[in-house]
CSV table of C-alpha atoms and ligand atoms in Angstrom, one decimal:
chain,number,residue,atom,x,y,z
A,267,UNK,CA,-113.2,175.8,96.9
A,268,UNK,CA,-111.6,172.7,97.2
A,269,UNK,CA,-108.0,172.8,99.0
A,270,UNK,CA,-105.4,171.9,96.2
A,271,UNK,CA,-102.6,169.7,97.7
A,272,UNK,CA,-98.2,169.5,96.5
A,273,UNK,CA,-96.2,166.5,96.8
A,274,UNK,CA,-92.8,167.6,97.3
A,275,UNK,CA,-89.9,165.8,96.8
A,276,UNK,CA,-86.6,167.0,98.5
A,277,UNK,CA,-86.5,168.8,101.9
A,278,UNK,CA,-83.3,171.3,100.8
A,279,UNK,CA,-83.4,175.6,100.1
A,280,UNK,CA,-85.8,174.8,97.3
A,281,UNK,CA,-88.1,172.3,98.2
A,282,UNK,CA,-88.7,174.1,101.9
A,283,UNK,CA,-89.3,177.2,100.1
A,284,UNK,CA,-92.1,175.8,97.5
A,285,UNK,CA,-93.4,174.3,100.4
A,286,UNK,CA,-93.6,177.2,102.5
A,287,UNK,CA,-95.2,179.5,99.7
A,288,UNK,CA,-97.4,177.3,98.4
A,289,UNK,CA,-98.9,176.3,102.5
A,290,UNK,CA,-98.9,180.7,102.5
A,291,UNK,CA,-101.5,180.4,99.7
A,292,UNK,CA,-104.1,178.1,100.9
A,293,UNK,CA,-102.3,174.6,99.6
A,294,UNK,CA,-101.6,171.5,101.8
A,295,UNK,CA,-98.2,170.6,101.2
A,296,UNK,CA,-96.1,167.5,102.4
A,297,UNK,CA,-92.6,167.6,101.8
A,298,UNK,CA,-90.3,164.1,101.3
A,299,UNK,CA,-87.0,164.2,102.8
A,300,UNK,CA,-85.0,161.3,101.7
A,301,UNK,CA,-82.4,161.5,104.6
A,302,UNK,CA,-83.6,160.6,107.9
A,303,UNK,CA,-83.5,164.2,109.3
A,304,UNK,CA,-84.0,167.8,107.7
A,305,UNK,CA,-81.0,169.3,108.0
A,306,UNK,CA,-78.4,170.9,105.8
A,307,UNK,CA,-75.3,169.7,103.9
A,308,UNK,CA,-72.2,171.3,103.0
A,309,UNK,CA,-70.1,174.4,105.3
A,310,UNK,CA,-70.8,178.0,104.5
A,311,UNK,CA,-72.8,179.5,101.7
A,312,UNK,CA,-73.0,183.6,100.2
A,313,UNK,CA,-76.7,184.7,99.6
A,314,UNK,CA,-77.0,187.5,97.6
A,315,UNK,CA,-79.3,190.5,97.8
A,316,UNK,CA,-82.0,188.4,95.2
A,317,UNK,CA,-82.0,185.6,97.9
A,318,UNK,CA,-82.2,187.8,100.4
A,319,UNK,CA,-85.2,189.3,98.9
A,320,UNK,CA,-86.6,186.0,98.9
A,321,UNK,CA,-86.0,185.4,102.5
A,322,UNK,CA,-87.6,188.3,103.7
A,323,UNK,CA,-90.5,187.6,101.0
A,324,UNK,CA,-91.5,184.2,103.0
A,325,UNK,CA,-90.7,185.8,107.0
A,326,UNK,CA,-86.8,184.1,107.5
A,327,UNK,CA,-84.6,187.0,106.6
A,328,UNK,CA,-84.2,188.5,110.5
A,329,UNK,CA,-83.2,185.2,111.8
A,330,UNK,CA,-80.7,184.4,108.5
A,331,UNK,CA,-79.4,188.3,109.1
A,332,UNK,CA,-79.0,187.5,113.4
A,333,UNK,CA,-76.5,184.5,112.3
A,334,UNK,CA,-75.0,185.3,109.2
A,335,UNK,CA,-72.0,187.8,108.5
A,336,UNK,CA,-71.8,190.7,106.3
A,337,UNK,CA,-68.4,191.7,104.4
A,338,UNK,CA,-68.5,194.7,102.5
A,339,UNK,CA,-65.9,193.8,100.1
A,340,UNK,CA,-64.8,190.8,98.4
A,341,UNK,CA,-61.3,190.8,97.6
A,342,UNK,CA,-59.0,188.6,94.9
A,343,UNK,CA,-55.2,188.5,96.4
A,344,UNK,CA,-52.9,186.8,94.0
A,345,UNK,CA,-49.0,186.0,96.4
A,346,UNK,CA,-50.3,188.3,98.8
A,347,UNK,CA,-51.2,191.2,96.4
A,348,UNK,CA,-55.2,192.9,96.0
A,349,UNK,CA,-55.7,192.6,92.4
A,350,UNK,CA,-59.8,192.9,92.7
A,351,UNK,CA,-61.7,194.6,95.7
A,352,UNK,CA,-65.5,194.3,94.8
A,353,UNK,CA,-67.1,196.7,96.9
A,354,UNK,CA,-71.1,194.5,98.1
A,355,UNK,CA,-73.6,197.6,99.3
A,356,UNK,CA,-76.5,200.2,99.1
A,357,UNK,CA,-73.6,201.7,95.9
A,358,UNK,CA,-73.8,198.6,94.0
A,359,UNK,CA,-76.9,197.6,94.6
A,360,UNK,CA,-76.2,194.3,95.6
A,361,UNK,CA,-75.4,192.6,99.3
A,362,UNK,CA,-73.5,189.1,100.2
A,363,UNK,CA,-74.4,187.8,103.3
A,364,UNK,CA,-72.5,184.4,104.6
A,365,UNK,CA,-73.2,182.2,106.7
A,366,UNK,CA,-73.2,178.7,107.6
A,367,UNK,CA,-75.5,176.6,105.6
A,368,UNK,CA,-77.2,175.3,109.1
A,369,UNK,CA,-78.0,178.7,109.6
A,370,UNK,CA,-79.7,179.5,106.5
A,371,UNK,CA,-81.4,176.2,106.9
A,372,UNK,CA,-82.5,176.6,110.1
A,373,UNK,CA,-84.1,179.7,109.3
A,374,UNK,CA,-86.1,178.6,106.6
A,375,UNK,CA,-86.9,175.8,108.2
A,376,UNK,CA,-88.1,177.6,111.5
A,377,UNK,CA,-90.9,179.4,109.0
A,378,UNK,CA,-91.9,175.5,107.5
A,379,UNK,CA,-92.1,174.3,111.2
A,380,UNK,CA,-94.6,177.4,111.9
A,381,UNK,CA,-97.3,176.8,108.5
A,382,UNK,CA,-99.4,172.9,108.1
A,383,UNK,CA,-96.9,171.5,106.4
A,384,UNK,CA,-96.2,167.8,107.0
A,385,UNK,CA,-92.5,166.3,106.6
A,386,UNK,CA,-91.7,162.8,105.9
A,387,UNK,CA,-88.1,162.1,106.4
A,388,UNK,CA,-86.6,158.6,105.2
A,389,UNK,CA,-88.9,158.9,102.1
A,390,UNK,CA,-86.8,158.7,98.6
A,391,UNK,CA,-89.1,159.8,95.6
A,392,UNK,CA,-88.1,157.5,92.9
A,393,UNK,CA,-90.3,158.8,90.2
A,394,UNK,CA,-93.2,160.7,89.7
A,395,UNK,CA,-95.7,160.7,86.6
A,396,UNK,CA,-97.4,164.0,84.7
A,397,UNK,CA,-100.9,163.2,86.4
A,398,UNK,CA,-99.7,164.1,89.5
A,399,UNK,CA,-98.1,161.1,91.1
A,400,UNK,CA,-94.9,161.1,92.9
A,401,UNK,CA,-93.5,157.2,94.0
A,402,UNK,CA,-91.3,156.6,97.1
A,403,UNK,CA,-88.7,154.1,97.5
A,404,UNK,CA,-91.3,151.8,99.6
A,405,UNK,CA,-93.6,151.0,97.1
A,406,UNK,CA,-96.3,154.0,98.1
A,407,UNK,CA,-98.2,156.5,95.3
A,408,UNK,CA,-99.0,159.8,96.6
A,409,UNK,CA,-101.5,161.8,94.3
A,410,UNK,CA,-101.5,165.8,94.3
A,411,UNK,CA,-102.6,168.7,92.0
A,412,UNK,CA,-98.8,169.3,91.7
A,413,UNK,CA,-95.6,167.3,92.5
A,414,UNK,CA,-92.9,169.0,92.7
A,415,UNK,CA,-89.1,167.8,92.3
A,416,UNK,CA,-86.2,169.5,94.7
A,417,UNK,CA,-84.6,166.4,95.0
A,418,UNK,CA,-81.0,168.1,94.1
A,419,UNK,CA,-78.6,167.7,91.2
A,420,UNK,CA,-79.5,163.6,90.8
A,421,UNK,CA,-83.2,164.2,90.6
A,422,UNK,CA,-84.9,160.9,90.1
A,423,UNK,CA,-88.0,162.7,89.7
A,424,UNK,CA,-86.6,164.3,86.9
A,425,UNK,CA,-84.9,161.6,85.5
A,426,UNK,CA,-88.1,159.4,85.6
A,427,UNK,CA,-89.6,161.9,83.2
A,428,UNK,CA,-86.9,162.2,80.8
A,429,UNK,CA,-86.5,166.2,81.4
A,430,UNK,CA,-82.7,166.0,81.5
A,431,UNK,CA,-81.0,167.7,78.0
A,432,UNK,CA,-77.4,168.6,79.2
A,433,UNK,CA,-75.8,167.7,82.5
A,434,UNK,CA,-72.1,169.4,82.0
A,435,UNK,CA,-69.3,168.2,84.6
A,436,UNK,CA,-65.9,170.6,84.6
A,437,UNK,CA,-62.4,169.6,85.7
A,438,UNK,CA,-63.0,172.3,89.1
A,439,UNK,CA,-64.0,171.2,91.9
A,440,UNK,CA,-64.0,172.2,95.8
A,441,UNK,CA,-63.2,170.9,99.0
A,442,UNK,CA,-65.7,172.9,101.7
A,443,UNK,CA,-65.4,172.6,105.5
A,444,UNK,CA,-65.7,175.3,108.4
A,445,UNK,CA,-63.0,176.3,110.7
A,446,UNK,CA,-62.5,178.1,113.9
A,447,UNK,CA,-61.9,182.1,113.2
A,448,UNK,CA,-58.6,182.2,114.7
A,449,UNK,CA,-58.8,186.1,113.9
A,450,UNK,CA,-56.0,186.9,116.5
A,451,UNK,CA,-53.6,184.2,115.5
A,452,UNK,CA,-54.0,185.3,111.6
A,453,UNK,CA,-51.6,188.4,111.7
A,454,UNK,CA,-52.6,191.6,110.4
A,455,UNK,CA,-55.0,192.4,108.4
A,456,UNK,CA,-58.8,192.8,107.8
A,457,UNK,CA,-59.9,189.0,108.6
A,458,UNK,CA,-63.8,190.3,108.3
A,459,UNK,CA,-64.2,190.5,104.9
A,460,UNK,CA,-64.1,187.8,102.4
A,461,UNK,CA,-61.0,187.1,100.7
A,462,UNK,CA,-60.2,185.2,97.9
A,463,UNK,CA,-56.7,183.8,97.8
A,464,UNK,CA,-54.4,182.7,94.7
A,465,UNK,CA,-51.3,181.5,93.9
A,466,UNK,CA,-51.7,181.6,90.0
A,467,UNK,CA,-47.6,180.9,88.9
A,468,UNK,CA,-47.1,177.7,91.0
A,469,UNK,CA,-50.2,175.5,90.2
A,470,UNK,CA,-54.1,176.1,90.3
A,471,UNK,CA,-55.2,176.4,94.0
A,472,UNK,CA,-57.3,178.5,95.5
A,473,UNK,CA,-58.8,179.0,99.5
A,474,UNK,CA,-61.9,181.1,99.5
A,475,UNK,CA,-61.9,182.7,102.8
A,476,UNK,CA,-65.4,183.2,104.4
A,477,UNK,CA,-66.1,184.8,107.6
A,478,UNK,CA,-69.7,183.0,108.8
A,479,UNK,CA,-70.0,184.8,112.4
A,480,UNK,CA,-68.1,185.7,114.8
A,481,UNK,CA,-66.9,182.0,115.8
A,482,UNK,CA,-67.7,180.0,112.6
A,483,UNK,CA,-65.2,180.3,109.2
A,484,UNK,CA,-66.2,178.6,105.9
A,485,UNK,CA,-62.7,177.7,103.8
A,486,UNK,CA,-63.6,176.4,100.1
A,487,UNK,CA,-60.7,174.7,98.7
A,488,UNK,CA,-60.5,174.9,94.9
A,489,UNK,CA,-58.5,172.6,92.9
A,490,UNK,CA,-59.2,170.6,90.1
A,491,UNK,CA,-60.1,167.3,89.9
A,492,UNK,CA,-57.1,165.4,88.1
A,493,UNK,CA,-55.4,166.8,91.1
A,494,UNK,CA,-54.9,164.3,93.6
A,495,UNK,CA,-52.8,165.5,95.9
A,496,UNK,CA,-54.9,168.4,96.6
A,497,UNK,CA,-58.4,166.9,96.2
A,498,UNK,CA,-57.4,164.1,98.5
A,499,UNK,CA,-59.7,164.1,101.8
A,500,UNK,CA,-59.0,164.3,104.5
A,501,UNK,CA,-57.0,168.0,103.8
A,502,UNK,CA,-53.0,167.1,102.9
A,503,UNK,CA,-51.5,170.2,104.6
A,504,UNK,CA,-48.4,169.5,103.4
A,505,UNK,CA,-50.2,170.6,99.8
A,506,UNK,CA,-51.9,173.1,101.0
A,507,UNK,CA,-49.9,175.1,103.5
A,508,UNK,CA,-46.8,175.9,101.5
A,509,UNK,CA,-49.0,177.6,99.1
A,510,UNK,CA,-51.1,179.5,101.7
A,511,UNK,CA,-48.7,180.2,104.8
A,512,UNK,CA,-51.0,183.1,106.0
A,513,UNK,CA,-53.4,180.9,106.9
A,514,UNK,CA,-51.7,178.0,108.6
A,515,UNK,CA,-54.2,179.1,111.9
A,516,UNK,CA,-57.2,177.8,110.1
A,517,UNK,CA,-55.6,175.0,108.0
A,518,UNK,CA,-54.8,173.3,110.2
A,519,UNK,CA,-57.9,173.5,112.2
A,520,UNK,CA,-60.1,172.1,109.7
A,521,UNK,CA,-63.6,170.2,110.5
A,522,UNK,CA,-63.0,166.4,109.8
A,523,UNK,CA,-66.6,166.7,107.9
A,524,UNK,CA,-65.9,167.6,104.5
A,525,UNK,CA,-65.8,166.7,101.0
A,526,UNK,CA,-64.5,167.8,97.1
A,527,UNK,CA,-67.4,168.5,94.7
A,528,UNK,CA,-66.8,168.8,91.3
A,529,UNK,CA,-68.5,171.7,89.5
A,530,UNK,CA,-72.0,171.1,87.4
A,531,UNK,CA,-74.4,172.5,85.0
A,532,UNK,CA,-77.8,170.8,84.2
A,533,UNK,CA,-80.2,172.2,81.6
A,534,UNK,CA,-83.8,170.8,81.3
A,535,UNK,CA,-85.6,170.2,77.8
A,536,UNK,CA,-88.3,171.4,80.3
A,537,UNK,CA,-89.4,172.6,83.8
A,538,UNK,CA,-92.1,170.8,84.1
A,539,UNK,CA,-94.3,168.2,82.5
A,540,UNK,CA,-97.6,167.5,82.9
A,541,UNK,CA,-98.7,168.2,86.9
A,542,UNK,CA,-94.9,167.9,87.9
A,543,UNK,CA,-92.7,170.9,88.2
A,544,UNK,CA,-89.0,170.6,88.7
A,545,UNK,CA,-86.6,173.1,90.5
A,546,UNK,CA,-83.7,174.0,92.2
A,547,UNK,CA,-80.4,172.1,91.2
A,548,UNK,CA,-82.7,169.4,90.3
A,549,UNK,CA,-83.7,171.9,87.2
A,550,UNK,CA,-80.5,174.5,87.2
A,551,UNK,CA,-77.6,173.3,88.9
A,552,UNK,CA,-75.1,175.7,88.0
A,553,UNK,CA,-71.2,175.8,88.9
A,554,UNK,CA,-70.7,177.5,92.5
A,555,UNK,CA,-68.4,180.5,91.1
A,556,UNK,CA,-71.0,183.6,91.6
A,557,UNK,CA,-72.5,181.7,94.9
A,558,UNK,CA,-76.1,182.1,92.9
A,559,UNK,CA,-77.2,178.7,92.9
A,560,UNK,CA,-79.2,178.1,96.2
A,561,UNK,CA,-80.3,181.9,95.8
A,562,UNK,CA,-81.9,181.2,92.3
A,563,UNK,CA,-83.3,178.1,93.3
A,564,UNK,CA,-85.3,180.0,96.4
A,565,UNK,CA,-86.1,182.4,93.5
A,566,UNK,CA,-87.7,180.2,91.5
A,567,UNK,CA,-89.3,178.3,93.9
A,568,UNK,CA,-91.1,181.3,95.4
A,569,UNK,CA,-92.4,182.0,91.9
A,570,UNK,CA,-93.7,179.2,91.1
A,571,UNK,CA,-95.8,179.2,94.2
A,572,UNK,CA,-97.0,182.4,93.2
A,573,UNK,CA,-97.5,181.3,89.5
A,574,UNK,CA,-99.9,177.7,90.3
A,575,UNK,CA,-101.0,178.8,93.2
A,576,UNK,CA,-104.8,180.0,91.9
A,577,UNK,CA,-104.1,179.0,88.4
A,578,UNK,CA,-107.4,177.7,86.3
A,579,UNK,CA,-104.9,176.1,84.2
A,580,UNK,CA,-101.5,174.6,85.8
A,581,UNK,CA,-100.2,173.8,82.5
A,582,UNK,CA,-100.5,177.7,80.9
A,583,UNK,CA,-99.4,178.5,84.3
A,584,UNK,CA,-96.2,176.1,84.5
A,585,UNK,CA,-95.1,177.1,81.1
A,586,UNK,CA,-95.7,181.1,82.0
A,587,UNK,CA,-93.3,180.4,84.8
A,588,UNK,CA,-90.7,178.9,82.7
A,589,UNK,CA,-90.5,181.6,80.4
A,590,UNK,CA,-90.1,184.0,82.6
A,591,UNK,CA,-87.4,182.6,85.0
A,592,UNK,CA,-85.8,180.7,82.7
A,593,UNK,CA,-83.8,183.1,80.4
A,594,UNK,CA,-82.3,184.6,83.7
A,595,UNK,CA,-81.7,181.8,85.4
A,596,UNK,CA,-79.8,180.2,82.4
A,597,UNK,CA,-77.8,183.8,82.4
A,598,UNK,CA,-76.7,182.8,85.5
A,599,UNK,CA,-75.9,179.3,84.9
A,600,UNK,CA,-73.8,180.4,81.5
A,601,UNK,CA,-71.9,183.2,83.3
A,602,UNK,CA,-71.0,181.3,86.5
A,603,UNK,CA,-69.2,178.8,84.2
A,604,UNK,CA,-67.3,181.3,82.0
A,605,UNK,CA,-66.3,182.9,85.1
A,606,UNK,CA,-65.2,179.8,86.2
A,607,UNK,CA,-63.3,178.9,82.6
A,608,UNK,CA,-61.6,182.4,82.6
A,609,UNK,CA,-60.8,183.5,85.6
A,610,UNK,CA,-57.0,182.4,86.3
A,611,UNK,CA,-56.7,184.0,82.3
A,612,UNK,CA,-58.0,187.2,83.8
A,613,UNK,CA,-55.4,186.9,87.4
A,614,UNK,CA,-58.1,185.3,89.6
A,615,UNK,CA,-60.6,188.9,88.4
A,616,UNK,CA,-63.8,188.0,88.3
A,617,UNK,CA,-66.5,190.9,89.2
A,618,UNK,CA,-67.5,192.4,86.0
A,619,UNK,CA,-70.8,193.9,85.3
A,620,UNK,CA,-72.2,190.8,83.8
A,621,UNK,CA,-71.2,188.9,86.6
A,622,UNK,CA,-73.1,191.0,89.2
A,623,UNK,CA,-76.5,191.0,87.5
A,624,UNK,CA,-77.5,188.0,88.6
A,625,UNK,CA,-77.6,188.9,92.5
A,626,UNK,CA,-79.6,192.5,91.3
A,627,UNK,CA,-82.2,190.5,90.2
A,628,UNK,CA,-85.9,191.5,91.7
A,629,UNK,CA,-87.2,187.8,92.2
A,630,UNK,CA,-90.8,187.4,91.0
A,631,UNK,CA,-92.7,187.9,94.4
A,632,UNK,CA,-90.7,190.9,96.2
A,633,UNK,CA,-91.2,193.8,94.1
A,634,UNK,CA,-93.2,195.0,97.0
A,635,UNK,CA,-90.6,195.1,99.5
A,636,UNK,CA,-88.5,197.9,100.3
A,637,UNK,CA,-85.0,197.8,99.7
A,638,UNK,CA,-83.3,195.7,101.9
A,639,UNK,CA,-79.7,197.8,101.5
A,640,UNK,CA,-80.4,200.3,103.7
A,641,UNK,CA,-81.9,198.6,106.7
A,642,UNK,CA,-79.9,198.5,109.3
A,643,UNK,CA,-77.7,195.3,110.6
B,297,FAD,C1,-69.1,173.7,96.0
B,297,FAD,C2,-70.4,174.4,96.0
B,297,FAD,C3,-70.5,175.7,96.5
B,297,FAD,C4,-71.7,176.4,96.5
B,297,FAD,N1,-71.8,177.6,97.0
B,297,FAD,C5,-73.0,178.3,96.9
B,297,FAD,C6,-73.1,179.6,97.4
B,297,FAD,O1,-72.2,180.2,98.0
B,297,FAD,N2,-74.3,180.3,97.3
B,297,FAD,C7,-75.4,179.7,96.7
B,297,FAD,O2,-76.5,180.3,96.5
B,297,FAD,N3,-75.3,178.4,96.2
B,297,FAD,C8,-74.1,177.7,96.3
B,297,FAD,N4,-74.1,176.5,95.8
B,297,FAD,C9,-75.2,175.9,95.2
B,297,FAD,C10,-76.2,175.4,96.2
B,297,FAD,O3,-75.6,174.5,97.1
B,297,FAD,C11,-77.4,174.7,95.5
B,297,FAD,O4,-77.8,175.4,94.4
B,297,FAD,C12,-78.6,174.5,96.4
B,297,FAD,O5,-78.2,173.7,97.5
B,297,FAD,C13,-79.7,173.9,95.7
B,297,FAD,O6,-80.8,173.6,96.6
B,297,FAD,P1,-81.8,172.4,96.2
B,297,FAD,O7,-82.8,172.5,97.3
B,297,FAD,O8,-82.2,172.5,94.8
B,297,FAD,O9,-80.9,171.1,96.3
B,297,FAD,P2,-80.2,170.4,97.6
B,297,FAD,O10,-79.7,171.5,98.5
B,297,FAD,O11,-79.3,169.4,97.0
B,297,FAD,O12,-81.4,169.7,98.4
B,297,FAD,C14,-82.0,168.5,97.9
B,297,FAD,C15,-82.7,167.8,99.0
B,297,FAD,O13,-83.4,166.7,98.5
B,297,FAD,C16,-83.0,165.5,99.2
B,297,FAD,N5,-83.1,164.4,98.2
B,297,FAD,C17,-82.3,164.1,97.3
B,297,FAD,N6,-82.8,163.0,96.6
B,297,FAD,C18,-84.0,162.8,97.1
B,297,FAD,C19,-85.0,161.9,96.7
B,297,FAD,N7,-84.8,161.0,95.7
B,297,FAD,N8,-86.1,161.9,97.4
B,297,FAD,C20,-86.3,162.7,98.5
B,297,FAD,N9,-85.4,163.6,98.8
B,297,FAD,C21,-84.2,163.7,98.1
B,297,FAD,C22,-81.6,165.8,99.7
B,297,FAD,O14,-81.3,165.0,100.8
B,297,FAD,C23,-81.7,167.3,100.0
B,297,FAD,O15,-82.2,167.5,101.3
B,297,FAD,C24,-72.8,175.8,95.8
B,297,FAD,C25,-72.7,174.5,95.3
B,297,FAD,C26,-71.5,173.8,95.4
B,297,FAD,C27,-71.4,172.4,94.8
């Protein structure tokens, strides 16, 4: 049988995942990596038990679990009082693990370095066409039985085919950057779990506290985006601290690498048209409030491997993969923005039933594997 062959745009969680699943099942892959190294963007990130699934589906969940942290409970404090405490284990049958997003990266990327796939960094897909062409930035046509396009939230592979129905920006927004732990300057307390931190009467900030390991802690700064005091970069501690005293350790240790993203949701008419598939944020970006985003788009990016990857017809077996990850993944998208509309309505609670479905999702690939809750750390 003749070896079918993937163009793949975008060298992020999604596109090295469809690359990795699809070289797993027999296809030569070669991945395009606009930036001039493969490498990740951004501070810390949660993965949830569906992304861990999908970690340990394609061999990088032991090396993401070796450098990632694991906090049992999430907990809202509005002015210094608990008003949530989420418990995350085997009982709720769900995980969070965080880390830093170089860590999950490198993981995933250490499996892509082991299978025959090639990488070409410095090459910017600026369209691709349904019989199975992607185009770079310098002039080049490269021909496959499927292109796929992870090239992020400003797809240009999507864009060049039109597939864009709804691209939704919100007034929220977050400033990310890591920070040394600090855990013995902090004052008491239980500095291991993640904490999220309000200060509803006196205006609309928030610091997401996330432990990454034991050196490494990732601080999302929420503030919205008319703001500008306290989306200004870099970090005005004179905004932030007076709000947030119990972590002036941290504040004012701050990386200098950091930036404000607003929140986003994209909806496709379609996943896919012709022998191009879209995924990731380029397909679902979703706002960041359930922390779902890069583990659906590892989700669906394993799936479709699966889905294409002995197909006799790519185009029943695109549109069979759309209708089944879709309505979930759209679930996601829908309840990560209420949560984000509602929450300082409901004092900064945001862990409700519907809101943990997403990460107890079995992703399309890992129904064979054990559960992962009750292995050991
Ligand atoms: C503030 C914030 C917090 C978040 N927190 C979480 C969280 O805790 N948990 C979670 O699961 N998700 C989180 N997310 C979402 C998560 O970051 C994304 O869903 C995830 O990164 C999507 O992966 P991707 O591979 O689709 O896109 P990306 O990570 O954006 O990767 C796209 C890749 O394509 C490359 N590229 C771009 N354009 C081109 C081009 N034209 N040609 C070639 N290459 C190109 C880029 O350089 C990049 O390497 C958060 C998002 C935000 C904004």
């Amino acid at each position: 049988m003749v070896r079918r062959h993937a163009e793949i745009a975008g060298g992020g969680f999604a596109g090295l995942v469809a690359a990795i699943a699809l070289a797993e099942r027999g296809w030569s892959v070669r991945v395009h990596e606009k930036g001039a190294a493969l490498r990740a963007f951004g501070a810390g990130i949660f993965i949830w038990e569906n992304g861990l699934r999908v970690l340990a589906a394609i061999g990088a969940y032991d090396d993401v679990l070796r450098g990632a942290h694991r906090s049992d409970f999430y907990e809202v404090r509005d002015r210094g009082r608990v008003v949530e405490r989420q418990r995350f284990d085997a009982t709720t049958g769900s995980r969070m693990l965080t880390m830093t997003r170089q860590t999950l990266y490198d993981a995933i990327l250490a499996v892509a370095r082991r299978r025959d796939i090639e990488f070409v960094v410095n090459s910017e897909a600026v369209g691709a066409s349904p019989d199975g062409v992607l185009e770079t930035r310098d002039g080049r046509r490269w021909r496959a039985d499927l292109v796929v396009g992870a090239d992020g939230v400003g797809s240009k592979v999507r864009d060049s085919l039109g597939l864009q129905k709804e691209r939704t920006a919100t007034t929220l927004g977050l400033i990310r950057v890591l920070a040394p732990r600090c855990k013995a300057e902090l004052g008491p307390g239980n500095w291991d779990e993640v904490i999220d931190f309000w200060n509803l009467p006196r205006r609309s900030l928030r610091i997401l506290y996330v432990p990454c390991n034991e050196t490494e802690l990732y601080l999302a700064l929420m503030a919205p985006s008319y703001d500008e005091e306290a989306t200004a970069l870099p970090l005005r501690q004179d905004i932030w601290l007076p709000d947030f005293p119990e972590l002036e350790p941290v504040i004012t240790r701050v990386s200098s690498d950091h930036r404000y993203d607003p929140y986003e949701t994209g909806k496709l008419t379609r996943w896919s048209a012709g022998r191009v598939a879209i995924i990731g944020d380029a397909a679902h970006a979703m706002v960041p409030s359930l922390g779902q985003g890069a583990g659906i788009a590892m989700m669906n990016a394993l799936s479709l491997a699966i889905a294409v990857a002995d197909a006799r017809s790519l185009a029943d077996a695109l549109a069979a993969w759309e209708a089944e990850e879709r309505p979930r993944t759209e679930y996601a998208q829908d309840c990560s923005a209420a949560v984000a509309r509602d929450r300082v309505a409901h004092g900064g609670r945001m862990w409700t039933e519907a809101a943990l479905r997403p990460s107890r999702v079995i992703p399309t690939g890992t129904e064979h594997l054990p559960s992962l809750i009750d292995r050991p750390r």
